[in-house]
XYZ file of C-alpha atoms in Angstrom:
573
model
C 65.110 75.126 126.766
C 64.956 73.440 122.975
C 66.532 72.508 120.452
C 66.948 74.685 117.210
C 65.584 73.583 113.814
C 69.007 74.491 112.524
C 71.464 73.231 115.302
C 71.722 70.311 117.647
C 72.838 73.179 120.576
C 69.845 73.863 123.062
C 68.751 77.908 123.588
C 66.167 79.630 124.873
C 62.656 79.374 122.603
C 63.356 80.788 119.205
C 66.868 81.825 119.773
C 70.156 80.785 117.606
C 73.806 81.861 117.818
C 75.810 84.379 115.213
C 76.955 81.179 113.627
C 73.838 79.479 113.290
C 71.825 82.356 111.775
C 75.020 82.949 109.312
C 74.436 79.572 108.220
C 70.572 79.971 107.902
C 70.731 83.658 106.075
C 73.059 81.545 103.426
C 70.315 78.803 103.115
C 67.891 81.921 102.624
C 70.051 82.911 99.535
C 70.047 79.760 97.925
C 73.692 78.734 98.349
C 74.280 75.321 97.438
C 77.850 74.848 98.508
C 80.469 76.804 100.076
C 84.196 76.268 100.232
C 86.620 76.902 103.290
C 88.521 75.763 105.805
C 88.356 76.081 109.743
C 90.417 77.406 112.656
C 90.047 78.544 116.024
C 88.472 82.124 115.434
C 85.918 80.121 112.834
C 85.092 76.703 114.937
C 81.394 78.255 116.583
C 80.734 78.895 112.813
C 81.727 74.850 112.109
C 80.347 74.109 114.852
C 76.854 74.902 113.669
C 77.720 73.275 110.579
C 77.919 70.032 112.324
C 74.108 69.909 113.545
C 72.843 71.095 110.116
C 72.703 68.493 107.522
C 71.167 71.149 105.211
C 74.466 72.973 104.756
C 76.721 71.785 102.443
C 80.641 72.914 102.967
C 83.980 71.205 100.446
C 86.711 71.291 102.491
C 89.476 72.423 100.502
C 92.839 71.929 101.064
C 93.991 75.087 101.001
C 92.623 78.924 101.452
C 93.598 79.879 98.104
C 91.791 76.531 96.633
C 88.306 77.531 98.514
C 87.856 81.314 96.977
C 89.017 80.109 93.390
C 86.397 77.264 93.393
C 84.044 79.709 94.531
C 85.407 82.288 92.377
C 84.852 79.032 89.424
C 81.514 78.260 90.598
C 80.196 82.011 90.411
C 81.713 82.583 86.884
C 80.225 78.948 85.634
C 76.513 79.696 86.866
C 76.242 83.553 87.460
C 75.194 83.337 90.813
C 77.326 84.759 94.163
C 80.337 82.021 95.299
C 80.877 81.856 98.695
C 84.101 80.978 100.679
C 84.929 80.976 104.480
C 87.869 81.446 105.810
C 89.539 81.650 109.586
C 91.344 84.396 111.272
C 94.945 85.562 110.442
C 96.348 83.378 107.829
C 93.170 81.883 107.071
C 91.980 84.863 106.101
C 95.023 86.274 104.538
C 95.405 83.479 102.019
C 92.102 84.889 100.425
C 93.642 87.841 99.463
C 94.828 86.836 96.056
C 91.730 85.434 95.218
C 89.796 88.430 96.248
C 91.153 90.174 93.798
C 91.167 87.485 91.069
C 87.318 88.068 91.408
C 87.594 92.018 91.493
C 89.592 92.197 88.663
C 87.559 90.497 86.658
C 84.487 92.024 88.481
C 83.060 87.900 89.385
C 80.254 87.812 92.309
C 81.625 86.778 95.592
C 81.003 86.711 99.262
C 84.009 86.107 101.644
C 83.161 85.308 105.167
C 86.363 85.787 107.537
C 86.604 84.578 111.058
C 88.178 87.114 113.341
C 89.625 87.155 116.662
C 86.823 88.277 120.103
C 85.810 91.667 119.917
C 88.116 92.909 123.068
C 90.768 91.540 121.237
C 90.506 93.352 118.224
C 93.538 96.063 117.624
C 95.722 94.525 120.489
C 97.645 92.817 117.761
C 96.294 89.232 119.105
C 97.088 85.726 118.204
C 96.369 85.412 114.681
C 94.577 88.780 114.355
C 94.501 90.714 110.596
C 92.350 93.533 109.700
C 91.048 92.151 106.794
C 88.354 95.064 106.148
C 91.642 97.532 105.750
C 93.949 95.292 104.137
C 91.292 94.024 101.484
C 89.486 97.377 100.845
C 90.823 98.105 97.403
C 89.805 94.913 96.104
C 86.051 94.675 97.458
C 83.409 96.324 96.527
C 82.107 96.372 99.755
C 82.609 95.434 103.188
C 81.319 94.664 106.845
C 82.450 94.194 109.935
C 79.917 92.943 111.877
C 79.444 93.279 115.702
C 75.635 93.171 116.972
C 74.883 89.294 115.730
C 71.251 90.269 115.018
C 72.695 91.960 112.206
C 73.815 88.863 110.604
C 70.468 87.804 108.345
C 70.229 92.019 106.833
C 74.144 92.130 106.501
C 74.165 88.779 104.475
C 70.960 90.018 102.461
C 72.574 93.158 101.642
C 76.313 90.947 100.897
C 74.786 89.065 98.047
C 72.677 92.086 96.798
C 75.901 94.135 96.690
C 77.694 90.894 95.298
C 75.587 89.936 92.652
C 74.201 93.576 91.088
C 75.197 96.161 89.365
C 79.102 95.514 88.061
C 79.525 92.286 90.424
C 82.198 91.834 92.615
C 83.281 90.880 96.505
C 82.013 91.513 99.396
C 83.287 90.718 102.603
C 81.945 89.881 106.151
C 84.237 90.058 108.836
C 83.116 88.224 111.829
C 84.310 88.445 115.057
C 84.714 84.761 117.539
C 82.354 86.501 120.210
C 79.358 87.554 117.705
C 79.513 84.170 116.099
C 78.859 82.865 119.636
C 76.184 85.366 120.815
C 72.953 84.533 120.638
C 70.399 86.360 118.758
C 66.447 85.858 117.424
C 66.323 85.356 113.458
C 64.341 87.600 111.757
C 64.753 87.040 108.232
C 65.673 90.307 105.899
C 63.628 91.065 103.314
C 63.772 94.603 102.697
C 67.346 96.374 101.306
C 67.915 99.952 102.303
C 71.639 100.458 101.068
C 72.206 104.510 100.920
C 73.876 105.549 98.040
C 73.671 102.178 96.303
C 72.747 102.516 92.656
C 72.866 98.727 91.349
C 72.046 99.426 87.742
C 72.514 102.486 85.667
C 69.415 103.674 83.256
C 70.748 103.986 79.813
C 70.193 107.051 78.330
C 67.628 106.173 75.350
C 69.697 109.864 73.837
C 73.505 107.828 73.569
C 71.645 104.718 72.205
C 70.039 106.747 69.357
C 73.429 108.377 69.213
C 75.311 105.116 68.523
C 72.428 104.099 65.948
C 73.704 106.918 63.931
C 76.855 106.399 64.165
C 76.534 102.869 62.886
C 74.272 103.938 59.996
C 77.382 106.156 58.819
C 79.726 103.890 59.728
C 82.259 101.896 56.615
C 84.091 99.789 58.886
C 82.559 99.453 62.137
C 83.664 96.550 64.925
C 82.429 95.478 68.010
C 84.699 94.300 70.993
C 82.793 91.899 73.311
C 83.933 91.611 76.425
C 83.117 90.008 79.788
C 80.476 92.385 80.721
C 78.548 90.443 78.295
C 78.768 87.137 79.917
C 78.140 88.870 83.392
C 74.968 90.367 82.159
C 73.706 86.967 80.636
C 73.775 89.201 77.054
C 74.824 86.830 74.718
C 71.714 85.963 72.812
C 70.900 90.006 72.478
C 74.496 90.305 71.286
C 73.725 87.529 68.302
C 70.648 89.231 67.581
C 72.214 92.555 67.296
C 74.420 91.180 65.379
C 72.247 89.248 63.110
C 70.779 92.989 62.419
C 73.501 95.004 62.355
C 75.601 92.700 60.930
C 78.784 94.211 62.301
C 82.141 91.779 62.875
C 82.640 90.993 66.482
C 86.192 90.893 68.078
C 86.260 89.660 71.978
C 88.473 90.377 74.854
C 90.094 86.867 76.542
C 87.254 87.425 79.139
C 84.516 87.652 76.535
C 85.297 84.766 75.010
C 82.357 82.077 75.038
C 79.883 85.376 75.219
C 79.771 85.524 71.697
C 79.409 81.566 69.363
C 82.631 81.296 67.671
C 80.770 79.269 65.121
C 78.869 82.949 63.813
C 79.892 84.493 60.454
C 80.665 87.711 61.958
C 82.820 86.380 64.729
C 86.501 87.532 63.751
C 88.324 85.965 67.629
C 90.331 87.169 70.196
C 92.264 90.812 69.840
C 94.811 91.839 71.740
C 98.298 90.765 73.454
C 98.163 87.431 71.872
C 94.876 88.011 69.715
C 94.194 87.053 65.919
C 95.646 89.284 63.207
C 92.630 89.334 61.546
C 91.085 90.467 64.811
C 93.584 92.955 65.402
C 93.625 94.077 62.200
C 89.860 95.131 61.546
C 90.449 96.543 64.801
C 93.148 99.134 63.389
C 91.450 99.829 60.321
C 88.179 100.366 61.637
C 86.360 103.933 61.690
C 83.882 102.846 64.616
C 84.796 101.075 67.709
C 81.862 99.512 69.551
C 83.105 98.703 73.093
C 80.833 96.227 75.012
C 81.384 94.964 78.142
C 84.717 96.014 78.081
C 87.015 98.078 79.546
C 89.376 98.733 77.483
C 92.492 97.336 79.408
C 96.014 97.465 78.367
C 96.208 93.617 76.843
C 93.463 94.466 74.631
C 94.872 97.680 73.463
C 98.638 98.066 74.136
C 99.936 100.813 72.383
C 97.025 103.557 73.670
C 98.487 106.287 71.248
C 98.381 103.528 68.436
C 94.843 101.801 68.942
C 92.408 102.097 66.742
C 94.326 104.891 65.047
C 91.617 105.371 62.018
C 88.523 105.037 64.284
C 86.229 108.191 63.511
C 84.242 107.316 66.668
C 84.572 105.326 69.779
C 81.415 103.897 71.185
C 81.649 102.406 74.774
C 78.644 100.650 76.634
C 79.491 99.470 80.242
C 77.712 99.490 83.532
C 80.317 100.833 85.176
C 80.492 104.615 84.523
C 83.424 105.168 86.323
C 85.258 102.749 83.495
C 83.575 105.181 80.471
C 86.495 107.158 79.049
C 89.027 106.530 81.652
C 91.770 104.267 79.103
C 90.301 105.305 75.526
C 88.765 108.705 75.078
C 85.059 108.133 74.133
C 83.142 109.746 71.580
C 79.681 107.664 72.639
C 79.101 106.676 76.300
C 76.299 104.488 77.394
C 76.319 103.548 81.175
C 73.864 100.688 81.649
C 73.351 97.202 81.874
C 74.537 95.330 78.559
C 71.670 93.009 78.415
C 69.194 96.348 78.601
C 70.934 98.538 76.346
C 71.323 95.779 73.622
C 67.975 94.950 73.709
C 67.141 98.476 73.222
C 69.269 98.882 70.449
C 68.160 96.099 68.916
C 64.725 97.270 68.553
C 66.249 100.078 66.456
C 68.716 98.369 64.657
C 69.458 98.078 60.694
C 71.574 96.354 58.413
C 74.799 97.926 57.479
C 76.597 97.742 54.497
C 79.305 96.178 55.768
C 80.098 93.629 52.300
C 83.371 94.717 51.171
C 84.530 95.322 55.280
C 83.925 91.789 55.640
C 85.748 90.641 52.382
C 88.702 93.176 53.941
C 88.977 91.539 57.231
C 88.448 87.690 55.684
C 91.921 88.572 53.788
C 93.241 89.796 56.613
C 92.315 86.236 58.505
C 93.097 84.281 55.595
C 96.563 85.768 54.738
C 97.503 85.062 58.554
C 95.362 82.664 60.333
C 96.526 81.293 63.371
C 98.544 78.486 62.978
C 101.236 76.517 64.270
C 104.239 73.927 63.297
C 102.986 70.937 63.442
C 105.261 67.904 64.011
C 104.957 63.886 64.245
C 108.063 63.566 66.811
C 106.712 66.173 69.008
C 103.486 66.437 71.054
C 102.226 70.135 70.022
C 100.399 72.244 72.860
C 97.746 73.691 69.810
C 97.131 69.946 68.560
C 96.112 68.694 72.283
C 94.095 71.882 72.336
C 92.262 70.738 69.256
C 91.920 67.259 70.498
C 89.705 68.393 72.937
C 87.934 71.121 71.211
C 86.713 68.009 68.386
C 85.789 65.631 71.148
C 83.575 67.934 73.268
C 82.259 69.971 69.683
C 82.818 72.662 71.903
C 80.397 71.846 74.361
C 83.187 71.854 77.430
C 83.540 74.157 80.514
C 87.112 75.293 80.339
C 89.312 76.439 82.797
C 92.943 77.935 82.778
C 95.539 78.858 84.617
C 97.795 81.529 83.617
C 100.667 81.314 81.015
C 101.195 80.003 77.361
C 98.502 77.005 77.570
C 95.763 79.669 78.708
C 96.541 81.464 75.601
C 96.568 78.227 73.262
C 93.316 77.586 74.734
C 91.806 80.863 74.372
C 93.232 80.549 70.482
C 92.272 77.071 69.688
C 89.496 76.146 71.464
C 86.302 77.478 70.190
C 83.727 78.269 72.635
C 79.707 78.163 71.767
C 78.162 78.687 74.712
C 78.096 81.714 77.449
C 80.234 81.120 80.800
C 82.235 78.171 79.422
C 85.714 79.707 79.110
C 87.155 80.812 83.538
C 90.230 81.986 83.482
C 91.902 84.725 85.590
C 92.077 87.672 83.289
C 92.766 90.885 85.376
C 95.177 89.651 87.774
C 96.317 86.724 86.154
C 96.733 84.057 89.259
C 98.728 80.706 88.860
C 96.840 78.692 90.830
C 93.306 79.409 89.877
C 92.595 77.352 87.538
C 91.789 74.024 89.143
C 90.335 74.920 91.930
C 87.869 76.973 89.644
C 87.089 73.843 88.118
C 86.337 71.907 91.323
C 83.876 75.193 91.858
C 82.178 75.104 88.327
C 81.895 71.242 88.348
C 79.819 71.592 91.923
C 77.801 74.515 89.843
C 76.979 72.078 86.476
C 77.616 68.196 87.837
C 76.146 67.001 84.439
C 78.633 68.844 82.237
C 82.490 68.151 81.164
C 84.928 70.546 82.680
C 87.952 70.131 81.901
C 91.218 72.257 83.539
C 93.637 73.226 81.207
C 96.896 73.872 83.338
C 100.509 74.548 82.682
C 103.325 72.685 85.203
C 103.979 75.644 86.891
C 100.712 76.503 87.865
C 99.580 73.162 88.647
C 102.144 72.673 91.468
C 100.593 75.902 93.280
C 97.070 73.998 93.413
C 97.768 70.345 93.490
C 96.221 69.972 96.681
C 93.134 70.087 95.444
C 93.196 66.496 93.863
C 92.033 65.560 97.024
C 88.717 67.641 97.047
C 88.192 65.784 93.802
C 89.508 62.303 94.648
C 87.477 62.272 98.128
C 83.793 63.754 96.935
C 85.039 61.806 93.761
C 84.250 65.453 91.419
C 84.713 64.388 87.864
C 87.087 67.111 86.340
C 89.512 65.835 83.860
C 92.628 67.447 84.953
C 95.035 68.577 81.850
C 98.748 69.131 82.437
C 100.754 70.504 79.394
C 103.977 70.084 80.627
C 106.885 71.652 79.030
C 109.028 71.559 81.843
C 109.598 75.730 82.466
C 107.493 78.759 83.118
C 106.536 78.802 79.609
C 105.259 82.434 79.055
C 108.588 83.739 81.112
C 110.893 81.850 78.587
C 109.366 83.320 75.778
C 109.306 86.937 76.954
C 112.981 86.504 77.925
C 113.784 84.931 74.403
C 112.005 88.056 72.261
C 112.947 90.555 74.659
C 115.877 89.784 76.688
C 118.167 88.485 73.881
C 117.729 85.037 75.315
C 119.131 85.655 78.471
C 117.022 82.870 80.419
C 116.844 83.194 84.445
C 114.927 81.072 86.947
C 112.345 79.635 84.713
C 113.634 75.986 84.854
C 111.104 73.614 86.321
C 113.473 70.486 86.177
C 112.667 68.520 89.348
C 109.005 68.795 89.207
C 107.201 65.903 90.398
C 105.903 63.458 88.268
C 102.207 64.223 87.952
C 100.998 61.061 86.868
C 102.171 59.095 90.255
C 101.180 62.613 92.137
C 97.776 62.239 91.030
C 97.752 58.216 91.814
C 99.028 59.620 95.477
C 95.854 61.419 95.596
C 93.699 58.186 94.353
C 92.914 59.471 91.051
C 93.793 57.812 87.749
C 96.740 59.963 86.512
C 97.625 58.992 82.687
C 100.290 60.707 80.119
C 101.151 61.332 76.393
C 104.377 62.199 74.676
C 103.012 61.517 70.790
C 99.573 62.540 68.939
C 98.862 58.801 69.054
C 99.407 58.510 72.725
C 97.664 61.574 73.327
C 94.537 60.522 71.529
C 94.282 56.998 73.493
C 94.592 58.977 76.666
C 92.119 61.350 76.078
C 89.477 58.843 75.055
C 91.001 56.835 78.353
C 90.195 59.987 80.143
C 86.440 61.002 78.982
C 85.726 57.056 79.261
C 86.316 57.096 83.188
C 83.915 58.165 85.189
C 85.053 60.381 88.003
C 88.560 62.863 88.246
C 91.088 61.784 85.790
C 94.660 63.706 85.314
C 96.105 63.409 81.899
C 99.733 64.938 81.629
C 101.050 66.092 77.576
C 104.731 66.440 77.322
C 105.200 69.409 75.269
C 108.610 71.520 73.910
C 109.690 73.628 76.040
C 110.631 76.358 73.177
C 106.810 76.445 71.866
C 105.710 80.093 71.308
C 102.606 81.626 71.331
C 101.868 83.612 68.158
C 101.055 85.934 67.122
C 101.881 88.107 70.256
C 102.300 92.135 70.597
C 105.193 92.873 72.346
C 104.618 96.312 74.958
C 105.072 99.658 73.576
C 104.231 98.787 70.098
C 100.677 98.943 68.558
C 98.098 96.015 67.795
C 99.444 96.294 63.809
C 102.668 95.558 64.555
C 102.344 91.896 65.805
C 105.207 89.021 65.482
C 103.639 86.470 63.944
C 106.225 83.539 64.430
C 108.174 81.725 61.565
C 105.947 78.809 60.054
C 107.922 77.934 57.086
């Protein structure tokens, strides 16, 4: 009998356990953390962990806080998060953040602890089938019972995970295989039947869309978050720089394309720019790339893009080619590959007096807000930060009004630098997605925009941060209601407010002092400057709470059923 390299557990010569060679197969990928949380159905698999220093695990306080900072850490560095999870609830409590990270198609692998094999289907102590109940939100997943299949079903996981559109993958793991003991023979080959990671782009549509920008007047280009995932930013700025088409992005796109670049025109959509929107209705060639064309982006299908001649769409996914907006130009492929294709062919455009068209359009309504010396403005803090980090910043959000401020006054210059839950929209994800992308960059500032809604569904996590002492500056724009509820029910239920009142929350400040970090807060533009500076100046996790009014709007905003032209664009006067 000895020892394994990988566990202090004795087995015969050259044989490990389930859990063991889980743990080694995620060493073999390259994973540098993972997030979870044990229970009885997962303790062989922490077990191991114990006797192998080389494994790194955050214990998170929560489930739902352990798949969004993996979820964070995989959207931050573009390689595959990982979270583990227990039986039952355990496992459960992913479920949301599963399909945070299949909506927006992010690169994850979710290992679940299960109950013994036998026990499976007998409706056992915390038993779930998570392969059934999570099958519409993965894009793959596995059940595994022979343990020697462990090392080739984790090789093919993070294959499947990180290829092709990216997404989830799960690995189901039953208490019994975990224990079993098996030899490791690392995988190196991948045989996955009817697995087609990346689509060749017919050189035919390329050449296609070529011609239809040469006869183009008023082509645009909507950037979504296919470019980020394809690392197809710099081939987007040099097909722009030839093309020399405007650029509109999707929420998700944001930070794929330099806000800082003549031709970049900012968000459309829901709550988008009216320039944005604008050159968007007027155009007579829609470039989609990287995006799919969902209903914030468009509203209104029988009103978008109602003088466009030709719609262009380029997206791995073929299965997303034509299905919202009917498409005149379909490229599957990679985004990265067909750009730099096209880019080999590309030529200027005339696109002068286009450009003077939209620049009226941005300058007649830019965005813009009231600004006010008795009142702490959401868009002023958001501007704060932008000027203090130049940009430079890893954002996160949660979901509601701030993530839309953010997305409007923050300007983004580099790829990956904006997470925020686009798809599903979760409350809860953004903090924990910064823990995640702070573990992925420790030498950059991340900072976690959150609302005081959301921030009460993830404040658990200020421990993760106070105890491994993870130096996210935590912002709270507190306006005391569900924000983005109170202004839908002002606009379009005549004002008839219900059960958005958040009266009674704690206070964050002493909350976050609970938790052992320094918690600081701002009700002016004076105070709010001091405590910012206060905030960058400390080293370590720092929550900074801005009192905001409750009755700030976002604008402009499109309200369902009506088209991206007709947007309410708020009363400045």
């Amino acid at each position: 009998m000895e020892k394994s390299e990988y566990s202090n557990h004795s087995y015969s010569a050259g044989t490990m356990s389930g859990a063991e060679a889980l743990l080694r197969a995620l060493l073999d990928e390259g994973v540098e953390a993972v997030f979870g949380y044990p229970g009885g159905s997962a303790l062989y698999i922490y077990d191991a962990m114990a006797g192998n220093p080389a494994f790194k695990h955050i214990l998170t306080r929560h489930e739902q806080g352990a798949v969004h900072a993996a979820d964070g850490y995989a959207r931050s560095t573009g390689k595959v998060g990982v979270c583990i999870a227990t039986s039952g609830p355990g496992a459960t409590n992913l479920v949301t953040g599963i399909a945070t990270a299949h909506m927006d198609s992010i690169p994850l692998v979710v290992i679940t602890a299960n109950v013994p094999t036998a026990l499976i289907g007998t409706d056992a102590f915390q038993e779930a089938d998570m392969v059934g109940m999570t099958m519409p939100i993965t894009k793959h997943s596995y059940s595994v019972r022979d343990a020697e299949d462990i090392p080739r079903i984790v090789h093919e996981a993070f294959h499947i995970a990180g290829t092709g559109r990216k997404g989830p993958v799960l690995i189901d793991i039953p208490k019994d295989v975990s224990n079993a003991r098996m030899t490791y023979r690392p995988s190196k080959r991948l045989q996955i039947r009817g697995y087609e990671a990346n689509p060749i782009p017919d050189p035919a549509g390329i050449d296609a869309l070529m011609r239809a920008i040469a006869e183009a007047e008023k082509p645009i280009v909507i950037a979504g978050g296919g470019v980020v995932h394809s690392n197809a930013a710099d081939e987007l700025v040099e097909f722009i720089d030839q093309t020399r088409i405007p650029v509109a992005t999707t929420l998700l796109g944001l930070s794929g394309f330099p806000s800082g670049h003549p031709y970049w025109l900012g968000m459309a959509g829901h709550h988008g720019g009216y320039g944005a929107n604008m050159a968007i209705q007027n155009a007579d060639l829609v470039i989609s790339i990287g995006s799919r064309f969902d209903d914030r982006l468009t509203m209104k299908l029988e009103g978008f893009a109602p003088r466009a001649r030709r719609i262009a769409h380029i997206d791995i996914d073929p299965a997303e080619i034509g299905k919202n907006v009917k498409t005149d130009i379909g490229i599957a492929g990679d985004v990265k590959t067909v750009l730099a294709y096209a880019c080999e062919r590309a030529t200027a455009t005339g696109t002068e007096d286009w450009m003077r068209e939209i620049r009226q359009y941005m300058s007649s309504h830019p965005l813009r807000y009231k600004d006010s010396e008795t009142e702490l403005k959401p868009q002023y803090v958001l501007e704060m930060i932008h000027e203090t980090s130049q940009g430079n910043a890893i954002l996160t959000t949660d979901v509601g009004q701030h993530q839309m401020w953010a997305a409007q006054f923050y300007k983004f210059k580099h790829p990956r630098s904006l997470l925020t839950s686009g798809g599903l929209g979760t409350m809860g994800f953004g903090f924990p997605a910064a823990i995640g992308a702070q573990i992925g960059h420790p030498d950059r500032l991340v900072v976690s925009i959150n609302g005081d809604g959301g921030m009460q569904m993830c404040a658990q996590e200020m421990a993760v941060c106070a105890i491994h002492r993870i130096p996210v500056k935590i912002v709270v724009l507190n306006n005391h209601v569900l924000g983005m509820v109170r202004q839908q029910q002002e606009l379009i239920y005549k004002k008839r407010y219900s059960q958005i009142d958040l009266e009674g929350s704690p206070d964050f400040v002493k909350l976050a002092e609970a938790y052992g970090i320094k918690g600081l807060r701002a009700r002016t533009k004076a105070e709010a400057a001091a405590i910012w500076e206060e905030a960058l100046r400390t080293p370590g996790p720092v929550l900074t709470e801005f009192v905001i009014p409750s009755d700030e709007n976002v604008y402009p905003m499109v309200l369902g059923g009506f088209a991206l032209d007709e947007m309410i664009l708020g009363n400045f006067d």
